[in-house]
Amino acid sequence: MNPVRESRVPAQGRVPAQPRGPESGPAGAPPAPAGAAPLRFVVLGDSFSEGVGDRAGGAWRGWAELLADGLAGPGRRVEYVNLAVSGALSADVAEKQAPRAVALRPHLASVVVGVNDTLRHTFDIGLFARRLDRVLAALDAAGAVLLTACLPDPGRMLGLPGPLARPLARRRTSVNAVVHALSARHGAAHVHLADPAWTEDRRLWSADRLHPGERGHRAVAGAFHRVLAERGLARGPAPSPEASEPPPTRADTVLWLATAGTGWVLRRSRDLLPQLLLLAGEELLHRTGGGGALDARAATALAEALAATMGE
């Protein structure tokens, strides 16, 4: 199995103009009853779920849209709404996206968030846990089958040096522990995106090294389809793993850095760069002292977050 480890819409969300419904499904899959209600799939999260990195027809597509095409069996349509927004934090998902998603009464709802939280000076694993639990509980209560995923290592994704990569990896580990615990609590269909092979396979990534490319989005869609098919919830054909575009070259990466990448760095320099420098300084200070105080502090904060959230 290929390593996989998280459609595009403007901030207000999008419903495809034509609901999706394949004419035929997997062999042996019975057709849906005549007049069956459409299967409603709602997507919450950040740029990963928005589809950034997979451009088709002049707009972002992404894993969620690819997955939507393979959800319904014969005779059933899919209504697909993507509320994910680039840069979204867990607070944005909890306060803005989740109420809209619940109001849509989805049959399936994906919630993948956390990378942007780990890149902010306001990162608090306790707050993240409470927000994610609130979102999953609300969607679960609305009758949705939940889809979740843990996160790859951002430091490895960006190729950062140790003093910068270690604190981000520590935060990512805490976020993934919370996601795993809450996914089990709410019975979510979960896909693991933290496998190092995922970040090491350059063919899966776009030129920015921050988002999956077309091949990566197809791999994620395929992984979710397999998990849902095992539950009898994906009755259409699996998304093709074959990309229509070649993977980015080193020249593509250099070009991105010289154009769009420069703008990204400038936009994020007000919060991300100072935060990374502070984290790196703290990392070097404690490493010089020869202690694991930072690891211990993170472990304590995680344990307290899980105890408070799971004990509710």
PDB file of C-alpha atoms in Angstrom, residues 1-306:
ATOM      1  CA  MET A   1       0.000   0.000   0.000  1.00  0.00           C
ATOM      2  CA  ASN A   2       1.287   3.447  -0.856  1.00  0.00           C
ATOM      3  CA  PRO A   3       2.141   5.607   2.152  1.00  0.00           C
ATOM      4  CA  VAL A   4      -0.797   7.876   2.933  1.00  0.00           C
ATOM      5  CA  ARG A   5      -1.341   9.813   5.774  1.00  0.00           C
ATOM      6  CA  GLU A   6      -6.207  14.851   4.463  1.00  0.00           C
ATOM      7  CA  SER A   7     -12.259  20.348  -1.950  1.00  0.00           C
ATOM      8  CA  ARG A   8     -11.396  23.350  -2.649  1.00  0.00           C
ATOM      9  CA  VAL A   9     -13.825  26.121  -1.879  1.00  0.00           C
ATOM     10  CA  PRO A  10     -13.882  29.770  -1.069  1.00  0.00           C
ATOM     11  CA  ALA A  11     -14.428  30.695   2.541  1.00  0.00           C
ATOM     12  CA  GLN A  12     -18.199  30.560   2.210  1.00  0.00           C
ATOM     13  CA  GLY A  13     -18.174  26.880   1.162  1.00  0.00           C
ATOM     14  CA  ARG A  14     -19.307  25.184  -2.029  1.00  0.00           C
ATOM     15  CA  VAL A  15     -21.826  22.630  -3.166  1.00  0.00           C
ATOM     16  CA  PRO A  16     -21.107  21.168  -6.603  1.00  0.00           C
ATOM     17  CA  ALA A  17     -23.586  22.372  -9.193  1.00  0.00           C
ATOM     18  CA  GLN A  18     -24.303  18.773 -10.185  1.00  0.00           C
ATOM     19  CA  PRO A  19     -24.640  16.242  -7.326  1.00  0.00           C
ATOM     20  CA  ARG A  20     -22.370  13.299  -7.922  1.00  0.00           C
ATOM     21  CA  GLY A  21     -23.565   9.776  -8.524  1.00  0.00           C
ATOM     22  CA  PRO A  22     -21.649   7.075 -10.409  1.00  0.00           C
ATOM     23  CA  GLU A  23     -23.695   4.943 -12.746  1.00  0.00           C
ATOM     24  CA  SER A  24     -22.146   1.742 -11.482  1.00  0.00           C
ATOM     25  CA  GLY A  25     -20.432   0.630  -8.327  1.00  0.00           C
ATOM     26  CA  PRO A  26     -18.274  -2.260  -7.143  1.00  0.00           C
ATOM     27  CA  ALA A  27     -19.260  -5.700  -8.398  1.00  0.00           C
ATOM     28  CA  GLY A  28     -22.069  -7.138  -6.327  1.00  0.00           C
ATOM     29  CA  ALA A  29     -23.068  -3.817  -4.757  1.00  0.00           C
ATOM     30  CA  PRO A  30     -26.873  -3.571  -4.764  1.00  0.00           C
ATOM     31  CA  PRO A  31     -28.350  -0.400  -6.241  1.00  0.00           C
ATOM     32  CA  ALA A  32     -29.822   2.182  -3.897  1.00  0.00           C
ATOM     33  CA  PRO A  33     -33.613   2.120  -3.544  1.00  0.00           C
ATOM     34  CA  ALA A  34     -35.481   4.292  -6.030  1.00  0.00           C
ATOM     35  CA  GLY A  35     -35.716   7.833  -4.719  1.00  0.00           C
ATOM     36  CA  ALA A  36     -32.994   7.281  -2.104  1.00  0.00           C
ATOM     37  CA  ALA A  37     -31.889  10.495  -0.446  1.00  0.00           C
ATOM     38  CA  PRO A  38     -28.501  11.840  -1.594  1.00  0.00           C
ATOM     39  CA  LEU A  39     -25.492  10.988   0.505  1.00  0.00           C
ATOM     40  CA  ARG A  40     -24.283  14.273   1.984  1.00  0.00           C
ATOM     41  CA  PHE A  41     -20.517  14.662   2.516  1.00  0.00           C
ATOM     42  CA  VAL A  42     -19.282  17.772   4.344  1.00  0.00           C
ATOM     43  CA  VAL A  43     -15.595  18.671   4.724  1.00  0.00           C
ATOM     44  CA  LEU A  44     -14.093  20.748   7.545  1.00  0.00           C
ATOM     45  CA  GLY A  45     -10.478  21.829   7.994  1.00  0.00           C
ATOM     46  CA  ASP A  46      -7.674  23.858   6.476  1.00  0.00           C
ATOM     47  CA  SER A  47      -5.778  24.018   3.172  1.00  0.00           C
ATOM     48  CA  PHE A  48      -5.084  20.286   3.284  1.00  0.00           C
ATOM     49  CA  SER A  49      -8.811  19.574   2.927  1.00  0.00           C
ATOM     50  CA  GLU A  50      -9.435  22.619   0.757  1.00  0.00           C
ATOM     51  CA  GLY A  51      -7.349  20.835  -1.883  1.00  0.00           C
ATOM     52  CA  VAL A  52      -4.337  23.128  -2.115  1.00  0.00           C
ATOM     53  CA  GLY A  53      -1.650  21.471  -4.222  1.00  0.00           C
ATOM     54  CA  ASP A  54      -4.026  19.682  -6.576  1.00  0.00           C
ATOM     55  CA  ARG A  55      -5.151  22.089  -9.287  1.00  0.00           C
ATOM     56  CA  ALA A  56      -7.696  20.924 -11.842  1.00  0.00           C
ATOM     57  CA  GLY A  57      -9.667  23.066 -14.253  1.00  0.00           C
ATOM     58  CA  GLY A  58      -8.046  26.227 -12.916  1.00  0.00           C
ATOM     59  CA  ALA A  59      -9.106  25.653  -9.287  1.00  0.00           C
ATOM     60  CA  TRP A  60      -8.169  23.522  -6.302  1.00  0.00           C
ATOM     61  CA  ARG A  61      -9.662  20.016  -6.279  1.00  0.00           C
ATOM     62  CA  GLY A  62      -8.043  17.797  -3.638  1.00  0.00           C
ATOM     63  CA  TRP A  63      -8.566  14.485  -1.893  1.00  0.00           C
ATOM     64  CA  ALA A  64     -12.059  15.215  -0.577  1.00  0.00           C
ATOM     65  CA  GLU A  65     -13.516  15.909  -4.019  1.00  0.00           C
ATOM     66  CA  LEU A  66     -11.773  12.849  -5.420  1.00  0.00           C
ATOM     67  CA  LEU A  67     -13.233  10.785  -2.584  1.00  0.00           C
ATOM     68  CA  ALA A  68     -16.730  12.209  -3.111  1.00  0.00           C
ATOM     69  CA  ASP A  69     -16.758  10.765  -6.613  1.00  0.00           C
ATOM     70  CA  GLY A  70     -16.348   7.245  -5.187  1.00  0.00           C
ATOM     71  CA  LEU A  71     -18.785   7.285  -2.282  1.00  0.00           C
ATOM     72  CA  ALA A  72     -22.174   6.521  -3.815  1.00  0.00           C
ATOM     73  CA  GLY A  73     -23.221   3.209  -5.311  1.00  0.00           C
ATOM     74  CA  PRO A  74     -25.549   2.737  -8.251  1.00  0.00           C
ATOM     75  CA  GLY A  75     -28.631   4.882  -8.159  1.00  0.00           C
ATOM     76  CA  ARG A  76     -27.523   7.259  -5.409  1.00  0.00           C
ATOM     77  CA  ARG A  77     -26.220  10.800  -5.673  1.00  0.00           C
ATOM     78  CA  VAL A  78     -23.640  12.564  -3.505  1.00  0.00           C
ATOM     79  CA  GLU A  79     -24.028  16.114  -2.274  1.00  0.00           C
ATOM     80  CA  TYR A  80     -20.574  17.472  -1.493  1.00  0.00           C
ATOM     81  CA  VAL A  81     -19.926  20.632   0.529  1.00  0.00           C
ATOM     82  CA  ASN A  82     -16.400  21.764   1.363  1.00  0.00           C
ATOM     83  CA  LEU A  83     -16.114  24.304   4.185  1.00  0.00           C
ATOM     84  CA  ALA A  84     -12.330  23.989   4.598  1.00  0.00           C
ATOM     85  CA  VAL A  85     -10.347  27.234   4.414  1.00  0.00           C
ATOM     86  CA  SER A  86      -6.600  27.783   4.044  1.00  0.00           C
ATOM     87  CA  GLY A  87      -4.973  28.811   7.311  1.00  0.00           C
ATOM     88  CA  ALA A  88      -7.842  27.585   9.477  1.00  0.00           C
ATOM     89  CA  LEU A  89      -7.095  26.853  13.134  1.00  0.00           C
ATOM     90  CA  SER A  90      -9.022  24.519  15.407  1.00  0.00           C
ATOM     91  CA  ALA A  91     -10.830  27.594  16.748  1.00  0.00           C
ATOM     92  CA  ASP A  92     -12.018  28.450  13.226  1.00  0.00           C
ATOM     93  CA  VAL A  93     -13.293  24.928  12.681  1.00  0.00           C
ATOM     94  CA  ALA A  94     -15.088  24.878  16.046  1.00  0.00           C
ATOM     95  CA  GLU A  95     -16.595  28.360  15.875  1.00  0.00           C
ATOM     96  CA  LYS A  96     -17.260  28.906  12.162  1.00  0.00           C
ATOM     97  CA  GLN A  97     -17.240  25.673  10.195  1.00  0.00           C
ATOM     98  CA  ALA A  98     -18.823  23.204  12.625  1.00  0.00           C
ATOM     99  CA  PRO A  99     -22.147  25.050  13.153  1.00  0.00           C
ATOM    100  CA  ARG A 100     -22.642  25.265   9.399  1.00  0.00           C
ATOM    101  CA  ALA A 101     -21.717  21.612   8.959  1.00  0.00           C
ATOM    102  CA  VAL A 102     -24.137  20.439  11.665  1.00  0.00           C
ATOM    103  CA  ALA A 103     -26.946  22.455  10.072  1.00  0.00           C
ATOM    104  CA  LEU A 104     -26.411  20.510   6.833  1.00  0.00           C
ATOM    105  CA  ARG A 105     -27.093  17.178   8.623  1.00  0.00           C
ATOM    106  CA  PRO A 106     -24.306  15.301   6.801  1.00  0.00           C
ATOM    107  CA  HIS A 107     -24.072  11.542   6.497  1.00  0.00           C
ATOM    108  CA  LEU A 108     -20.268  11.827   6.320  1.00  0.00           C
ATOM    109  CA  ALA A 109     -18.129  14.603   7.789  1.00  0.00           C
ATOM    110  CA  SER A 110     -14.350  14.866   7.648  1.00  0.00           C
ATOM    111  CA  VAL A 111     -12.457  16.891  10.240  1.00  0.00           C
ATOM    112  CA  VAL A 112      -8.699  17.281   9.690  1.00  0.00           C
ATOM    113  CA  VAL A 113      -7.077  20.204  11.478  1.00  0.00           C
ATOM    114  CA  GLY A 114      -4.097  21.014  13.671  1.00  0.00           C
ATOM    115  CA  VAL A 115      -1.080  21.853  11.497  1.00  0.00           C
ATOM    116  CA  ASN A 116      -1.720  25.581  11.698  1.00  0.00           C
ATOM    117  CA  ASP A 117      -2.242  25.366  15.465  1.00  0.00           C
ATOM    118  CA  THR A 118       1.236  23.894  15.884  1.00  0.00           C
ATOM    119  CA  LEU A 119       2.724  26.875  14.025  1.00  0.00           C
ATOM    120  CA  ARG A 120       1.240  29.553  16.282  1.00  0.00           C
ATOM    121  CA  HIS A 121       2.582  31.081  19.484  1.00  0.00           C
ATOM    122  CA  THR A 122      -0.898  30.540  20.948  1.00  0.00           C
ATOM    123  CA  PHE A 123      -0.597  26.739  20.718  1.00  0.00           C
ATOM    124  CA  ASP A 124      -2.325  25.070  23.669  1.00  0.00           C
ATOM    125  CA  ILE A 125      -2.907  21.319  23.515  1.00  0.00           C
ATOM    126  CA  GLY A 126      -5.667  21.537  26.118  1.00  0.00           C
ATOM    127  CA  LEU A 127      -7.624  24.067  24.070  1.00  0.00           C
ATOM    128  CA  PHE A 128      -7.063  22.058  20.915  1.00  0.00           C
ATOM    129  CA  ALA A 129      -8.404  18.911  22.583  1.00  0.00           C
ATOM    130  CA  ARG A 130     -11.537  20.629  23.864  1.00  0.00           C
ATOM    131  CA  ARG A 131     -12.283  22.253  20.517  1.00  0.00           C
ATOM    132  CA  LEU A 132     -11.809  19.068  18.512  1.00  0.00           C
ATOM    133  CA  ASP A 133     -13.897  17.067  20.971  1.00  0.00           C
ATOM    134  CA  ARG A 134     -16.684  19.634  20.727  1.00  0.00           C
ATOM    135  CA  VAL A 135     -16.655  19.512  16.917  1.00  0.00           C
ATOM    136  CA  LEU A 136     -16.627  15.710  16.703  1.00  0.00           C
ATOM    137  CA  ALA A 137     -19.318  15.367  19.368  1.00  0.00           C
ATOM    138  CA  ALA A 138     -21.618  17.820  17.591  1.00  0.00           C
ATOM    139  CA  LEU A 139     -21.261  16.078  14.241  1.00  0.00           C
ATOM    140  CA  ASP A 140     -21.626  12.653  15.850  1.00  0.00           C
ATOM    141  CA  ALA A 141     -24.831  13.793  17.562  1.00  0.00           C
ATOM    142  CA  ALA A 142     -26.098  15.043  14.197  1.00  0.00           C
ATOM    143  CA  GLY A 143     -25.759  11.500  12.851  1.00  0.00           C
ATOM    144  CA  ALA A 144     -22.606  11.891  10.762  1.00  0.00           C
ATOM    145  CA  VAL A 145     -20.000   9.209  10.266  1.00  0.00           C
ATOM    146  CA  LEU A 146     -16.723  10.950  11.073  1.00  0.00           C
ATOM    147  CA  LEU A 147     -13.496  10.928   9.070  1.00  0.00           C
ATOM    148  CA  THR A 148     -10.258  12.003  10.744  1.00  0.00           C
ATOM    149  CA  ALA A 149      -6.532  11.879  10.069  1.00  0.00           C
ATOM    150  CA  CYS A 150      -3.380  12.443  12.088  1.00  0.00           C
ATOM    151  CA  LEU A 151      -0.698  14.812  10.864  1.00  0.00           C
ATOM    152  CA  PRO A 152       2.700  14.401   9.213  1.00  0.00           C
ATOM    153  CA  ASP A 153       5.732  16.019  10.780  1.00  0.00           C
ATOM    154  CA  PRO A 154       5.889  19.669   9.601  1.00  0.00           C
ATOM    155  CA  GLY A 155       9.607  19.932  10.303  1.00  0.00           C
ATOM    156  CA  ARG A 156      10.314  16.922   8.113  1.00  0.00           C
ATOM    157  CA  MET A 157       7.943  18.267   5.454  1.00  0.00           C
ATOM    158  CA  LEU A 158       9.839  21.558   5.309  1.00  0.00           C
ATOM    159  CA  GLY A 159      13.284  20.033   5.799  1.00  0.00           C
ATOM    160  CA  LEU A 160      13.978  22.198   8.853  1.00  0.00           C
ATOM    161  CA  PRO A 161      17.151  21.804  10.966  1.00  0.00           C
ATOM    162  CA  GLY A 162      16.899  20.018  14.305  1.00  0.00           C
ATOM    163  CA  PRO A 163      16.429  23.011  16.635  1.00  0.00           C
ATOM    164  CA  LEU A 164      13.461  24.111  14.522  1.00  0.00           C
ATOM    165  CA  ALA A 165      12.108  20.670  13.665  1.00  0.00           C
ATOM    166  CA  ARG A 166      12.116  19.162  17.172  1.00  0.00           C
ATOM    167  CA  PRO A 167       9.667  21.578  18.820  1.00  0.00           C
ATOM    168  CA  LEU A 168       7.273  21.274  15.883  1.00  0.00           C
ATOM    169  CA  ALA A 169       7.548  17.487  16.005  1.00  0.00           C
ATOM    170  CA  ARG A 170       6.795  17.606  19.731  1.00  0.00           C
ATOM    171  CA  ARG A 171       3.631  19.608  19.103  1.00  0.00           C
ATOM    172  CA  ARG A 172       2.628  17.360  16.214  1.00  0.00           C
ATOM    173  CA  THR A 173       3.009  14.306  18.470  1.00  0.00           C
ATOM    174  CA  SER A 174       0.687  15.876  21.037  1.00  0.00           C
ATOM    175  CA  VAL A 175      -1.903  16.818  18.423  1.00  0.00           C
ATOM    176  CA  ASN A 176      -1.834  13.309  16.942  1.00  0.00           C
ATOM    177  CA  ALA A 177      -2.267  11.724  20.370  1.00  0.00           C
ATOM    178  CA  VAL A 178      -5.384  13.836  20.904  1.00  0.00           C
ATOM    179  CA  VAL A 179      -6.701  13.039  17.418  1.00  0.00           C
ATOM    180  CA  HIS A 180      -6.185   9.305  17.959  1.00  0.00           C
ATOM    181  CA  ALA A 181      -7.916   9.343  21.341  1.00  0.00           C
ATOM    182  CA  LEU A 182     -10.895  11.395  20.164  1.00  0.00           C
ATOM    183  CA  SER A 183     -11.216   9.421  16.923  1.00  0.00           C
ATOM    184  CA  ALA A 184     -11.567   6.243  18.971  1.00  0.00           C
ATOM    185  CA  ARG A 185     -13.966   7.938  21.378  1.00  0.00           C
ATOM    186  CA  HIS A 186     -16.314   9.047  18.598  1.00  0.00           C
ATOM    187  CA  GLY A 187     -15.899   6.005  16.347  1.00  0.00           C
ATOM    188  CA  ALA A 188     -14.288   7.909  13.479  1.00  0.00           C
ATOM    189  CA  ALA A 189     -12.914   6.325  10.323  1.00  0.00           C
ATOM    190  CA  HIS A 190      -9.263   7.275  10.736  1.00  0.00           C
ATOM    191  CA  VAL A 191      -6.359   7.466   8.280  1.00  0.00           C
ATOM    192  CA  HIS A 192      -2.749   7.640   9.477  1.00  0.00           C
ATOM    193  CA  LEU A 193      -0.748  10.385   7.808  1.00  0.00           C
ATOM    194  CA  ALA A 194       2.179  10.385  10.226  1.00  0.00           C
ATOM    195  CA  ASP A 195       4.196   7.615   8.559  1.00  0.00           C
ATOM    196  CA  PRO A 196       7.657   9.039   7.743  1.00  0.00           C
ATOM    197  CA  ALA A 197       7.435   7.371   4.322  1.00  0.00           C
ATOM    198  CA  TRP A 198       4.672   9.839   3.488  1.00  0.00           C
ATOM    199  CA  THR A 199       6.936  12.854   3.889  1.00  0.00           C
ATOM    200  CA  GLU A 200       9.913  11.144   2.295  1.00  0.00           C
ATOM    201  CA  ASP A 201       8.140  10.278  -0.964  1.00  0.00           C
ATOM    202  CA  ARG A 202       8.781  13.435  -2.973  1.00  0.00           C
ATOM    203  CA  ARG A 203       6.338  12.349  -5.686  1.00  0.00           C
ATOM    204  CA  LEU A 204       3.402  12.910  -3.312  1.00  0.00           C
ATOM    205  CA  TRP A 205       4.189  16.552  -2.595  1.00  0.00           C
ATOM    206  CA  SER A 206       3.582  19.795  -4.432  1.00  0.00           C
ATOM    207  CA  ALA A 207       6.385  22.252  -5.188  1.00  0.00           C
ATOM    208  CA  ASP A 208       5.796  24.115  -1.913  1.00  0.00           C
ATOM    209  CA  ARG A 209       6.654  21.050   0.222  1.00  0.00           C
ATOM    210  CA  LEU A 210       3.730  22.081   2.425  1.00  0.00           C
ATOM    211  CA  HIS A 211       0.806  20.431   0.660  1.00  0.00           C
ATOM    212  CA  PRO A 212       0.271  17.172  -1.210  1.00  0.00           C
ATOM    213  CA  GLY A 213       0.414  17.353  -4.970  1.00  0.00           C
ATOM    214  CA  GLU A 214      -2.102  15.601  -7.206  1.00  0.00           C
ATOM    215  CA  ARG A 215      -0.552  12.195  -6.558  1.00  0.00           C
ATOM    216  CA  GLY A 216      -0.591  12.833  -2.804  1.00  0.00           C
ATOM    217  CA  HIS A 217      -4.218  13.953  -2.777  1.00  0.00           C
ATOM    218  CA  ARG A 218      -5.132  10.853  -4.787  1.00  0.00           C
ATOM    219  CA  ALA A 219      -3.291   8.691  -2.268  1.00  0.00           C
ATOM    220  CA  VAL A 220      -5.182  10.276   0.628  1.00  0.00           C
ATOM    221  CA  ALA A 221      -8.518   9.863  -1.177  1.00  0.00           C
ATOM    222  CA  GLY A 222      -7.700   6.221  -1.837  1.00  0.00           C
ATOM    223  CA  ALA A 223      -6.840   5.608   1.806  1.00  0.00           C
ATOM    224  CA  PHE A 224     -10.106   7.119   3.027  1.00  0.00           C
ATOM    225  CA  HIS A 225     -12.025   5.125   0.414  1.00  0.00           C
ATOM    226  CA  ARG A 226     -10.487   1.876   1.679  1.00  0.00           C
ATOM    227  CA  VAL A 227     -11.343   2.681   5.296  1.00  0.00           C
ATOM    228  CA  LEU A 228     -14.927   3.569   4.369  1.00  0.00           C
ATOM    229  CA  ALA A 229     -15.312   0.581   2.047  1.00  0.00           C
ATOM    230  CA  GLU A 230     -14.361  -1.707   4.936  1.00  0.00           C
ATOM    231  CA  ARG A 231     -17.354  -0.280   6.795  1.00  0.00           C
ATOM    232  CA  GLY A 232     -19.614  -0.599   3.779  1.00  0.00           C
ATOM    233  CA  LEU A 233     -19.827   3.184   3.470  1.00  0.00           C
ATOM    234  CA  ALA A 234     -17.996   3.701   0.172  1.00  0.00           C
ATOM    235  CA  ARG A 235     -19.953   1.908  -2.531  1.00  0.00           C
ATOM    236  CA  GLY A 236     -18.601   3.606  -5.636  1.00  0.00           C
ATOM    237  CA  PRO A 237     -15.302   3.027  -7.460  1.00  0.00           C
ATOM    238  CA  ALA A 238     -12.086   3.860  -5.668  1.00  0.00           C
ATOM    239  CA  PRO A 239     -10.269   7.018  -6.835  1.00  0.00           C
ATOM    240  CA  SER A 240      -7.555   6.342  -9.373  1.00  0.00           C
ATOM    241  CA  PRO A 241      -4.026   6.620  -7.911  1.00  0.00           C
ATOM    242  CA  GLU A 242      -2.647   7.717 -11.275  1.00  0.00           C
ATOM    243  CA  ALA A 243      -1.880  11.418 -11.597  1.00  0.00           C
ATOM    244  CA  SER A 244      -2.517  13.331 -14.796  1.00  0.00           C
ATOM    245  CA  GLU A 245       0.412  15.672 -14.080  1.00  0.00           C
ATOM    246  CA  PRO A 246       4.066  14.742 -13.383  1.00  0.00           C
ATOM    247  CA  PRO A 247       5.466  15.324  -9.881  1.00  0.00           C
ATOM    248  CA  PRO A 248       7.211  18.675  -9.352  1.00  0.00           C
ATOM    249  CA  THR A 249      10.888  18.984 -10.152  1.00  0.00           C
ATOM    250  CA  ARG A 250      13.522  20.807  -8.138  1.00  0.00           C
ATOM    251  CA  ALA A 251      13.194  23.649 -10.652  1.00  0.00           C
ATOM    252  CA  ASP A 252       9.476  23.849  -9.821  1.00  0.00           C
ATOM    253  CA  THR A 253      10.337  24.154  -6.136  1.00  0.00           C
ATOM    254  CA  VAL A 254      12.889  26.889  -6.803  1.00  0.00           C
ATOM    255  CA  LEU A 255      10.368  28.739  -8.959  1.00  0.00           C
ATOM    256  CA  TRP A 256       7.737  28.511  -6.211  1.00  0.00           C
ATOM    257  CA  LEU A 257      10.184  29.886  -3.650  1.00  0.00           C
ATOM    258  CA  ALA A 258      11.039  32.780  -5.945  1.00  0.00           C
ATOM    259  CA  THR A 259       7.399  33.666  -6.644  1.00  0.00           C
ATOM    260  CA  ALA A 260       4.497  32.468  -4.507  1.00  0.00           C
ATOM    261  CA  GLY A 261       6.796  31.204  -1.767  1.00  0.00           C
ATOM    262  CA  THR A 262       8.187  34.659  -1.120  1.00  0.00           C
ATOM    263  CA  GLY A 263       4.701  36.003  -0.522  1.00  0.00           C
ATOM    264  CA  TRP A 264       3.900  33.124   1.801  1.00  0.00           C
ATOM    265  CA  VAL A 265       7.006  33.761   3.886  1.00  0.00           C
ATOM    266  CA  LEU A 266       6.248  37.472   4.113  1.00  0.00           C
ATOM    267  CA  ARG A 267       2.646  36.834   5.165  1.00  0.00           C
ATOM    268  CA  ARG A 268       3.695  34.352   7.825  1.00  0.00           C
ATOM    269  CA  SER A 269       6.752  36.221   9.088  1.00  0.00           C
ATOM    270  CA  ARG A 270       4.644  38.125  11.617  1.00  0.00           C
ATOM    271  CA  ASP A 271       3.729  34.992  13.548  1.00  0.00           C
ATOM    272  CA  LEU A 272       5.471  31.882  12.216  1.00  0.00           C
ATOM    273  CA  LEU A 273       9.057  33.111  11.900  1.00  0.00           C
ATOM    274  CA  PRO A 274       9.288  34.760  15.356  1.00  0.00           C
ATOM    275  CA  GLN A 275       7.610  31.711  16.880  1.00  0.00           C
ATOM    276  CA  LEU A 276      10.032  29.314  15.209  1.00  0.00           C
ATOM    277  CA  LEU A 277      13.003  31.362  16.379  1.00  0.00           C
ATOM    278  CA  LEU A 278      11.706  31.400  19.950  1.00  0.00           C
ATOM    279  CA  LEU A 279      11.102  27.665  19.885  1.00  0.00           C
ATOM    280  CA  ALA A 280      14.559  27.037  18.438  1.00  0.00           C
ATOM    281  CA  GLY A 281      16.191  29.222  21.086  1.00  0.00           C
ATOM    282  CA  GLU A 282      14.393  27.390  23.862  1.00  0.00           C
ATOM    283  CA  GLU A 283      15.328  24.067  22.283  1.00  0.00           C
ATOM    284  CA  LEU A 284      19.030  24.953  22.116  1.00  0.00           C
ATOM    285  CA  LEU A 285      19.011  26.262  25.681  1.00  0.00           C
ATOM    286  CA  HIS A 286      17.559  23.076  27.109  1.00  0.00           C
ATOM    287  CA  ARG A 287      19.622  20.778  24.913  1.00  0.00           C
ATOM    288  CA  THR A 288      22.753  22.560  26.059  1.00  0.00           C
ATOM    289  CA  GLY A 289      21.673  21.916  29.623  1.00  0.00           C
ATOM    290  CA  GLY A 290      21.460  18.242  28.827  1.00  0.00           C
ATOM    291  CA  GLY A 291      17.881  17.746  30.015  1.00  0.00           C
ATOM    292  CA  GLY A 292      14.612  16.538  28.625  1.00  0.00           C
ATOM    293  CA  ALA A 293      12.604  19.245  30.338  1.00  0.00           C
ATOM    294  CA  LEU A 294      10.817  20.241  27.150  1.00  0.00           C
ATOM    295  CA  ASP A 295       9.753  16.668  26.429  1.00  0.00           C
ATOM    296  CA  ALA A 296       8.576  16.249  29.998  1.00  0.00           C
ATOM    297  CA  ARG A 297       6.637  19.503  29.918  1.00  0.00           C
ATOM    298  CA  ALA A 298       4.921  18.539  26.679  1.00  0.00           C
ATOM    299  CA  ALA A 299       4.078  15.080  28.029  1.00  0.00           C
ATOM    300  CA  THR A 300       2.549  16.593  31.162  1.00  0.00           C
ATOM    301  CA  ALA A 301       0.454  19.052  29.149  1.00  0.00           C
ATOM    302  CA  LEU A 302      -0.755  16.229  26.897  1.00  0.00           C
ATOM    303  CA  ALA A 303      -1.661  13.997  29.827  1.00  0.00           C
ATOM    304  CA  GLU A 304      -3.622  16.829  31.434  1.00  0.00           C
ATOM    305  CA  ALA A 305      -5.406  17.599  28.157  1.00  0.00           C
ATOM    306  CA  LEU A 306      -6.414  13.986  27.637  1.00  0.00           C
TER     307      LEU A 306
END
